Short mmCIF file of N, CA and C in Angstrom, two decimals:
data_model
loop_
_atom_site.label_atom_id
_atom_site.label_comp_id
_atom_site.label_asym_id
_atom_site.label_seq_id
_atom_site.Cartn_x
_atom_site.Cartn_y
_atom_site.Cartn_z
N UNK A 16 0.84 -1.21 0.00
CA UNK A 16 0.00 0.00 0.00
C UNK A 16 0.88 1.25 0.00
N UNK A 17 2.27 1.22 0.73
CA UNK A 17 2.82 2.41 0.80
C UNK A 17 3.34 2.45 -0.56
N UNK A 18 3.72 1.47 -1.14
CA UNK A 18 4.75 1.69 -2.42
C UNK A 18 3.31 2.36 -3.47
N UNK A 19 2.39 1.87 -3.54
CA UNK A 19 1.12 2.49 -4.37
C UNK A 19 0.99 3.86 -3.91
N UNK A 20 1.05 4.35 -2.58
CA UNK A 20 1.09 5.52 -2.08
C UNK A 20 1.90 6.76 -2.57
N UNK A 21 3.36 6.19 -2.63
CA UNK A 21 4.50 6.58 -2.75
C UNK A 21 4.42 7.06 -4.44
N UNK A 22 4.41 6.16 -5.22
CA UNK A 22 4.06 6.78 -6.62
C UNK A 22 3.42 7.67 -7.19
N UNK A 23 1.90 7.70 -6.54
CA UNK A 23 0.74 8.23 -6.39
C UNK A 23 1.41 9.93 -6.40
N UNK A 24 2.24 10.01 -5.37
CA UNK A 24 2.71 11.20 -4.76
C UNK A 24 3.76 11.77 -5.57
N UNK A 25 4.49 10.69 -6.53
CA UNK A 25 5.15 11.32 -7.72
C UNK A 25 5.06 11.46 -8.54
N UNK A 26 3.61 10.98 -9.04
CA UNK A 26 2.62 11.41 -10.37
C UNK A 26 1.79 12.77 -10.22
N UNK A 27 1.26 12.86 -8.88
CA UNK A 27 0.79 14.13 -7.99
C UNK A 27 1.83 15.32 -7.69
N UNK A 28 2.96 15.37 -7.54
CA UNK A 28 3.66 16.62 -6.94
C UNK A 28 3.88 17.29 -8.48
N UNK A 29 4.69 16.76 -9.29
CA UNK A 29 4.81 17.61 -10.76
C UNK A 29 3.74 18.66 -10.85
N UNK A 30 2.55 18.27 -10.60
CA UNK A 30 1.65 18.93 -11.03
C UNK A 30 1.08 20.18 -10.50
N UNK A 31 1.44 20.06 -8.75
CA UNK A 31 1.16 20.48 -8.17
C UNK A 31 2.30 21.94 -8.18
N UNK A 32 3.50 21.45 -8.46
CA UNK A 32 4.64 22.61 -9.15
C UNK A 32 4.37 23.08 -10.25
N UNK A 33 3.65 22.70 -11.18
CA UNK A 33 3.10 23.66 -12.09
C UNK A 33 2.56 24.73 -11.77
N UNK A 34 1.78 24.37 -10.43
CA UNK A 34 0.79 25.56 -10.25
C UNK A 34 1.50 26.21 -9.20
N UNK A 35 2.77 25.91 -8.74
CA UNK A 35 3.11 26.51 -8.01
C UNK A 35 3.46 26.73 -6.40
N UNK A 36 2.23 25.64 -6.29
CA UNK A 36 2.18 24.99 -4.55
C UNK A 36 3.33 23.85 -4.44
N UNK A 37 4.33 23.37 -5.34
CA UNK A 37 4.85 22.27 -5.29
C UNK A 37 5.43 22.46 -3.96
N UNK A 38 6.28 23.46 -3.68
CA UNK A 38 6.94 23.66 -1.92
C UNK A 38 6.42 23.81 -1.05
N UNK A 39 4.87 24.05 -0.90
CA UNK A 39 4.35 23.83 0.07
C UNK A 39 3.71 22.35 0.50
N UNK A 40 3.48 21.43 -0.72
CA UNK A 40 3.06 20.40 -1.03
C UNK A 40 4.35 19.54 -0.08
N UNK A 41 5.63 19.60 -0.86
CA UNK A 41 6.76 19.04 -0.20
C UNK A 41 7.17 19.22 1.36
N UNK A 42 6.84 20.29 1.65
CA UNK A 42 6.98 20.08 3.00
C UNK A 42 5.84 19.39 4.23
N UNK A 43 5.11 19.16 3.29
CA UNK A 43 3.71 18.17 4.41
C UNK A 43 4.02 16.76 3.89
N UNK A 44 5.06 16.61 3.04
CA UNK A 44 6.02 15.46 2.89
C UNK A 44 7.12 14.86 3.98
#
C-alpha cells in the first residue's frame, strides 16, 4: 500500500509545481 502511495505522490507533486504549490506540497512530505 505504501509503495502504491508513494508513486501516487510522484505522479501528484509535478503537477502540483506547475501551479506553483509544489513547496508547500513538499513540506507536508
Amino acid at each position: 500500500m505504501n509503495g502504491e502511495y508513494y508513486i501516487g505522490c510522484l505522479c501528484v507533486i509535478p503537477s502540483y509545481q506547475k501551479k506553483g504549490i509544489g513547496t508547500q506540497a513538499i513540506k507536508y512530505i
